[in-house]
């Protein structure tokens, strides 16, 4: 079991902005001092506490408790929710305003208590996080083309990956699937239309900025091409028509989607990097809660568990065993 | 131990996994994840779920097994410069003894913490910890198998009378007791009508259980540990110095932080600072003075009301 | 009972104390506070303290006593138009029997809920509920003393194996089981170094205990109640319809709401609405279909992961 | 055990204003529709939840959970703190802006989690409350003079009582004790000085508005007359120099203070109404947690418990047994 090789730590973060970007998604930008170098595919564990809740430190109480030291303690201190929540980095770049700080971008969908707390964060609020965690995506070799397949809340790490591809001058195509139009956490580029056949164009700002064409697919056909992301992916791969060794597929999203994507791209002999998701308690490799199954010839029954938080979240599609 | 703070078994890995976040050398001791004779894959995911002020886990004693532990992890533990306690688990007395005999030879291991209470494994783990005869049997077997190590028996809270299992362990040769392990519990996915955890049941830990754990520590302290002069390692929902003090005052000599490490890996260090503050505020020359200092009311009497 | 919702003993008074806040007639049944043979003053204050997602209480069975109950409260209960269960407590079998015999004559009383589990009273309450022989003894004594009433035995969760005490109660003649009562627990005032409650210990209730209570209901259902066709009244931290469904799916036929009444006296009515919604959403013709419907994984197997 | 005779209920309340009035006290004004008639001494049980926390109702989740009904539930819904918190009414009058509504005034000191939550309420927020609870102060007979003795967080019910005395045209004097100047939750009347000897003047607006003179005492001498409230009370009673039957004393504050006040006024033969405080779970007479001891000749040992929430909070000083 390899530990991450990146340094990781507990950091205080300041909320720079927190904006609702579609019906249920928010883009949260944090500034963090001395944050270690991070890579696409890595994630952070956010403390989803209410920054407006009372502090843990007892106040002074001169009157009621003049002779009542019991009043100086507080038994109800109840951060809610208890555990941190993991979120992929959708970006990490030097903070132009604050020397020594990194701007972290997180795009999250409100699905429960923790994400609802995050949605309530306001500029200037303080939260804390553990990170950067996990291994990150291996970038393509020079000359290879990247195909980024994101579904729903699996889209954010693809945004960060696009930035890294741009910096490494690697070309690529993004295929993004959503259930319906107002759950698309991306921005349409001004004046660039989506291709009605589902061929990639510079239509999504987050990708176009880094020279990457994109296709959007929606289950209900309310935006982009109708149907599952795999339908769009098939068309894109057919259209690219490159030799297997020249294409690398990256995928993140619901497990059923990633399985279908992996099976499709493996049938074509393409290298596939899969960014897995599991319920996590620690995020740092200590609790053993975040396992997924991988092939392991050395094991009696041919498989073993690996930790999504430290061995992953990115795994080679060939080693994963889908449940 | 230079201070009472340790990490709870299973929440801080085998050695340095958690060392990026805090200087482990500040702790009083380090307690490893449960080690079994053979490697164990553990349960299918999901293995954890959050509940109100707590969490359920059903890891299923996933671990690398004794040999890989000795070969790969012990060298790292040597670097740590801390008393190391290895938590030992198993499904038959003989397994436990093989692990204990092997660890008895490993110098860096200061002591063994006997996990007779993990409620996740169906093959027997639970029964050792809930029956006094079994507690005595396994404790004396391990005592014999690892004569050179400090023997800590970790008690299960899923019992009618934890003082009885505590007494059984002490009579059978335990040098110390640790309590509590997790409470057997369940969360249901009401739409699918099945448990949230793939294993079905899990173990409840975290702040939700703290009042029960504090009660149990006090019960074991007042009925067993005090008169035998046996130290207690208290745990169950400790997050802050105030929580830690509840356990110390109830009778714990040392403290383990488990679930709270996931929330704040630096919690043990913050707790140490808070304990130092408390000593200053209360003019205590040593934290030791608070251990077991709880003024418990006479049965049926109550003490003078706080409103006086 | 026209629906499964009741109030938990001790949290809604004797009769109408709580009727200003909700139309009691909407409930399936009403369960009174524990009644003892003689009036009891109960413990000195403080009698409650909030803990993380829960509360401790040490009321000490304060109640008006059997005679005042029959004289003053029973006439009010008659007005209620609901099945009434009177919770009976005591410190000796003979006390219990005297109360049961007297209540057997009171027509408005549908059944007795036997509190053999209240952990607050030092004189014996706890022991009835934690020893199978005692459970059987008191159950059959009450069975004989109140032959005309439905007999519900309320189990203590402070036991190693709640299925064993459940089986003892059923074999001795219980018509139904209710669980869980509160967990013995303690909170410490760390500055004064004494318990927060004047009684020392208290009973933990509320959302914090829910996962343990759900587990226990499922254990009693699958090991005892199902095969004897004995209904279970489930309780412990129920606040919402989702919580209620956890208990129903785990095997409860009826539900009691306790601590949540203090937060929202209308909680039972809101839960009823939520249950109706659930039935609609899941196309169930009756809530009954979910009772005991939990698909529990084979030991050691787990089911297919949620991530599939 | 008598139940309250007032109707009581669970009510939604809207925050009209919430203002910090001294270092640790806030004045919270709520508007409540159809609130029953209330009286000074009565209290409400506030739900100290965070109105900005996520609602209990599950949202829709089309994507992640397209086939995952589990996601539609939320197990973490965690109102914090769990129990309601009791607060005396510092006022209750018809809301001039909203027909059928009552404006409730609550003055509370931040001492823990619940009160810290209250401190964070903003105009327009929604909370809920149980009330009106408890019995309230019996008013003096015509011709009697009222002496209002409040300490710290015991001052708020005295403000409401002053209003009722004003309406009933009964004269009175208020004696208010605090530990130190910036913990005084009252307003100095413009241009009216406190008397350096500790004799009552129209110096406190909340009392002067209803024709009531006031004295302030502080433990550290930082405001008003130095020393405990009983020192000031002694002087006021001496100064009033009325026959015992013409004075009624009302007191609320820390129990030690109320005991000293009661002993002093009873030594003078004065009727004394004491507004008690206890930890409460329900506030409505069901949980039996809020007991205090009273004399009871009919009981074997001469005393019994009564419930502060429904038999009180106001008790005749003669029946109370101090612990
Ligand atoms: C490595 C990693 C990276 C992630 N990156 C992102 C990201 O960039 N953006 C984003 O929006 N989300 C991301 N997630 C998912 C995110 O962590 C969860 O949505 C979040 O933890 C939910 O917290 P909550 O408190 O809002 O929901 P909870 O209240 O914890 O859960 C609400 C409901 O959703 C269910 N649920 C929550 N999470 C999952 C899940 N993962 N699978 C199945 N059911 C679930 C719960 O069981 C519950 O029923 C990532 C997860 C992982 C492991
Ligand atoms: C009938 C009644 C009327 C009240 N009226 C007012 C009022 O008008 N204004 C006001 O500010 N307060 C009033 N109080 C007190 C108020 O209810 C408490 O301050 C409040 O419940 C504290 O809640 P919290 O969550 O902030 O503190 P918690 O977190 O519950 O408590 C913080 C600390 O204070 C201690 N504590 C809390 N309350 C008390 C207490 N009453 N006695 C001793 N220790 C205590 C706790 O044990 C803990 O250590 C009244 C109480 C009662 C019973
Ligand atoms: C994820 C997790 C894994 C655990 N694994 C073990 C283990 O392997 N052996 C053991 O004896 N206890 C184990 N425990 C129990 C803890 O050591 C501790 O007794 C319990 O969690 C109570 O403390 P806490 O509330 O501080 O977490 C585990 C607990 C958690 C939460
Ligand atoms: C304040 C209080 C008083 C209680 N009194 C009694 C009682 O008199 N008899 C009894 O059998 N149970 C009593 N109980 C236990 C409840 O009936 C119930 O079993 C327990 O609180 C768990 O349910 P909950 O979490 O919904 O409160 C009491 C609980 C509370 C909180
Ligand atoms: S989340 Fe704890 S080991 Fe991965
Ligand atoms: S607070 Fe529950 S009876 Fe008074």
XYZ file of N, CA and C in Angstrom, chain A residues 1 4 6-10 45 49 56-57 68-69 72-75 77 79-85 113 128 130-131 133 278-282 284-293 299-305 307 323, chain B residues 10-14 16-21 33 41-55 59 62-64 72-73 205-207 210 239-240 242-243 246 259 261-266 270 277 281-282 306:
324
model
N 0.815 -1.195 0.000
C 0.000 0.000 0.000
C 0.856 1.255 0.000
N 0.571 8.443 -0.405
C 0.792 9.483 -1.394
C 2.200 10.010 -1.217
N 2.911 13.114 -2.327
C 2.798 14.553 -2.128
C 2.718 14.846 -0.625
N 3.244 15.995 -0.220
C 3.010 16.407 1.152
C 1.533 16.787 1.304
N 0.983 16.576 2.485
C -0.435 16.889 2.716
C -0.523 17.539 4.089
N -1.582 18.220 4.334
C -1.693 18.852 5.644
C -3.083 19.369 5.923
N -3.239 19.919 7.117
C -4.470 20.568 7.534
C -4.282 22.064 7.327
N -10.509 17.330 1.721
C -11.568 16.997 2.673
C -11.979 18.296 3.366
N -18.502 22.776 8.347
C -19.131 23.382 9.494
C -19.679 24.737 9.166
N -15.640 27.390 19.461
C -15.447 26.370 20.487
C -14.960 26.963 21.809
N -14.383 28.150 21.742
C -13.795 28.705 22.958
C -14.866 29.267 23.881
N -19.754 30.182 39.636
C -20.198 28.956 38.996
C -19.291 28.615 37.824
N -18.157 27.985 38.153
C -17.215 27.719 37.077
C -17.803 26.779 36.029
N -18.509 28.061 32.639
C -17.447 28.434 31.716
C -17.209 27.375 30.639
N -17.823 26.209 30.817
C -17.616 25.176 29.814
C -18.867 25.082 28.966
N -18.748 24.359 27.885
C -19.896 24.260 27.013
C -19.955 22.851 26.462
N -21.014 22.134 26.851
C -21.042 20.721 26.500
C -21.727 20.481 25.170
N -21.135 21.928 22.246
C -20.415 22.266 21.027
C -20.622 21.148 20.018
N -20.364 20.516 16.183
C -20.189 20.765 14.767
C -21.032 19.791 13.973
N -21.647 20.278 12.947
C -22.587 19.464 12.188
C -22.331 19.709 10.732
N -22.135 18.756 9.884
C -21.983 17.350 10.178
C -20.658 17.023 10.871
N -20.567 15.800 11.340
C -19.387 15.378 12.084
C -18.168 15.230 11.180
N -18.307 14.408 10.163
C -17.148 14.084 9.332
C -16.945 15.127 8.229
N -15.712 15.201 7.742
C -15.441 16.036 6.569
C -16.042 15.402 5.321
N -16.121 16.177 4.259
C -16.648 15.680 2.995
C -15.585 15.867 1.920
N -26.552 17.365 4.008
C -26.268 18.360 5.018
C -24.943 19.080 4.789
N -11.783 24.994 7.136
C -10.490 24.335 7.026
C -10.616 23.070 6.205
N -8.325 19.357 4.666
C -7.166 18.479 4.562
C -6.860 18.329 3.077
N -5.580 18.407 2.722
C -5.256 18.197 1.320
C -3.817 18.567 1.045
N -5.114 15.574 -1.346
C -5.199 14.149 -1.063
C -5.294 13.348 -2.367
N -15.859 6.965 -3.215
C -16.325 6.094 -2.140
C -16.672 6.941 -0.920
N -17.544 6.446 -0.051
C -17.757 7.112 1.239
C -16.421 7.124 1.972
N -16.069 8.253 2.511
C -14.770 8.376 3.188
C -14.940 8.939 4.583
N -14.219 8.377 5.523
C -14.169 9.011 6.832
C -12.936 9.893 6.906
N -11.741 9.303 6.687
C -10.520 10.075 6.941
C -9.981 10.789 5.704
N -7.246 10.025 4.417
C -5.779 10.015 4.485
C -5.181 8.633 4.683
N -6.004 7.599 4.449
C -5.427 6.255 4.458
C -5.415 5.541 5.791
N -6.116 6.074 6.786
C -6.047 5.416 8.093
C -7.282 4.576 8.418
N -8.445 4.920 7.903
C -9.660 4.273 8.405
C -10.088 3.053 7.601
N -9.541 2.897 6.402
C -9.849 1.730 5.550
C -11.319 1.688 5.121
N -11.964 2.834 5.023
C -13.384 2.776 4.685
C -13.640 2.859 3.187
N -12.663 3.298 2.399
C -12.937 3.741 1.034
C -12.463 2.746 -0.014
N -12.621 1.459 0.259
C -12.001 0.466 -0.617
C -12.743 0.254 -1.930
N -11.965 -0.107 -2.951
C -12.539 -0.627 -4.184
C -11.717 -1.845 -4.594
N -12.311 -2.683 -5.428
C -11.643 -3.938 -5.763
C -10.765 -3.802 -6.998
N -2.829 -12.560 -5.188
C -3.782 -12.962 -4.152
C -4.451 -14.286 -4.540
N -4.793 -15.065 -3.530
C -5.425 -16.376 -3.758
C -6.609 -16.301 -4.714
N -7.464 -15.339 -4.466
C -8.673 -15.275 -5.268
C -8.605 -14.196 -6.347
N -7.407 -13.739 -6.615
C -7.220 -12.896 -7.793
C -7.556 -11.429 -7.630
N -7.931 -10.997 -6.444
C -8.240 -9.577 -6.284
C -7.880 -9.123 -4.872
N -7.774 -7.829 -4.743
C -7.643 -7.249 -3.413
C -8.317 -5.881 -3.383
N -8.450 -5.353 -2.159
C -8.988 -4.012 -2.031
C -7.853 -2.998 -2.090
N -7.278 1.434 -1.472
C -7.923 2.599 -0.869
C -8.115 3.691 -1.917
N -18.236 -3.773 -9.405
C -19.101 -4.631 -8.571
C -20.373 -5.036 -9.304
N -7.272 1.588 14.873
C -8.097 1.551 13.668
C -8.398 2.917 13.102
N -7.971 3.954 13.791
C -8.285 5.290 13.306
C -7.036 6.064 12.907
N -5.857 5.437 13.037
C -4.643 6.169 12.669
C -3.644 5.248 11.988
N -4.140 4.150 11.441
C -3.291 3.309 10.609
C -2.298 2.487 11.403
N -1.226 2.083 10.694
C -0.222 1.219 11.318
C 0.909 2.032 11.899
N 2.852 5.695 10.152
C 3.017 7.103 9.835
C 1.968 7.663 8.886
N 0.943 6.860 8.553
C -0.055 7.328 7.589
C -0.536 8.724 7.955
N -0.504 8.969 9.242
C -1.183 10.129 9.734
C -0.168 11.182 10.209
N 1.105 10.816 10.006
C 2.186 11.687 10.451
C 2.368 12.953 9.635
N 1.745 13.033 8.436
C 1.835 14.282 7.680
C 1.084 15.407 8.381
N 0.119 15.025 9.219
C -0.798 16.037 9.746
C -0.444 16.505 11.146
N -3.654 -0.181 14.315
C -4.855 -0.863 13.870
C -4.795 -2.310 14.346
N -9.069 -9.072 4.125
C -9.560 -8.063 3.174
C -10.575 -7.135 3.823
N -11.335 -7.670 4.739
C -12.377 -6.848 5.353
C -13.658 -6.875 4.542
N -14.630 -6.085 4.976
C -15.958 -6.093 4.360
C -16.010 -5.310 3.058
N -17.047 -5.591 2.284
C -17.307 -4.810 1.075
C -17.714 -3.388 1.470
N -17.465 -2.423 0.593
C -17.986 -1.083 0.877
C -19.491 -1.028 0.608
N -20.244 -0.097 1.119
C -19.811 0.961 2.043
C -19.494 0.414 3.436
N -18.393 0.909 3.964
C -17.940 0.469 5.288
C -18.234 1.496 6.369
N -18.588 2.693 5.996
C -18.902 3.713 7.013
C -20.163 4.460 6.613
N -20.829 5.008 7.602
C -21.935 5.932 7.349
C -22.026 6.864 8.559
N -22.271 8.112 8.273
C -22.405 9.062 9.389
C -23.801 8.954 9.987
N -23.902 9.063 11.305
C -25.200 9.117 11.979
C -25.202 10.383 12.836
N -26.273 10.631 13.559
C -26.321 11.864 14.346
C -25.202 11.886 15.380
N -24.274 12.819 15.216
C -23.156 12.999 16.138
C -22.308 11.739 16.287
N -22.307 10.919 15.268
C -21.490 9.716 15.336
C -21.329 9.097 13.969
N -20.674 7.963 13.945
C -20.545 7.229 12.692
C -20.586 5.740 12.981
N -15.507 -2.072 9.107
C -14.308 -2.255 8.297
C -14.057 -3.756 8.142
N -10.008 -5.306 8.339
C -9.072 -5.299 7.200
C -7.668 -4.976 7.720
N -6.688 -5.821 7.428
C -5.310 -5.510 7.818
C -4.339 -6.391 7.062
N -3.076 -5.999 7.096
C -2.063 -6.671 6.275
C -1.654 -8.027 6.835
N 6.982 -4.930 7.354
C 6.911 -3.612 6.725
C 6.646 -2.474 7.688
N 5.830 -2.742 8.718
C 5.397 -1.623 9.553
C 6.289 -1.432 10.784
N -19.437 4.956 16.905
C -18.409 5.709 17.646
C -18.720 7.185 17.533
N -17.926 7.994 18.202
C -18.088 9.444 18.080
C -18.838 10.050 19.257
N -19.047 11.367 19.218
C -19.627 12.100 20.348
C -20.958 11.539 20.855
N -20.461 9.293 23.845
C -19.608 9.740 24.942
C -20.242 9.585 26.327
N -13.365 14.634 21.653
C -13.025 15.608 20.606
C -12.235 16.786 21.156
N -12.559 17.175 22.402
C -11.968 18.393 22.958
C -11.371 18.100 24.334
N -12.308 19.355 27.046
C -13.404 19.175 27.989
C -13.861 17.718 27.998
N -13.988 17.151 26.818
C -14.377 15.752 26.724
C -13.337 14.874 27.424
N -13.672 14.844 31.112
C -14.757 13.992 31.614
C -14.221 12.586 31.903
N -12.559 8.639 16.305
C -13.343 9.309 15.268
C -12.943 10.778 15.080
N -10.171 12.089 15.057
C -8.988 12.259 14.201
C -9.376 12.481 12.745
N -10.514 11.924 12.354
C -10.948 12.091 10.964
C -11.393 13.522 10.725
N -11.906 14.131 11.768
C -12.388 15.498 11.668
C -11.208 16.464 11.786
N -10.366 16.196 12.739
C -9.212 17.059 12.967
C -8.035 16.209 13.421
N -7.132 15.921 12.505
C -6.003 15.053 12.873
C -5.144 15.657 13.982
N -5.260 16.953 14.189
C -4.441 17.571 15.231
C -5.157 17.583 16.577
N -4.283 19.503 20.281
C -5.129 20.577 20.829
C -5.644 20.194 22.207
N -3.976 24.121 29.969
C -4.757 25.303 30.380
C -5.588 25.015 31.612
N -5.604 26.853 35.162
C -6.790 27.533 35.669
C -7.191 27.018 37.036
N -6.969 25.723 37.249
C -7.385 25.113 38.507
C -6.215 24.925 39.470
N -27.165 22.492 41.861
C -26.372 23.570 41.246
C -27.004 24.923 41.473
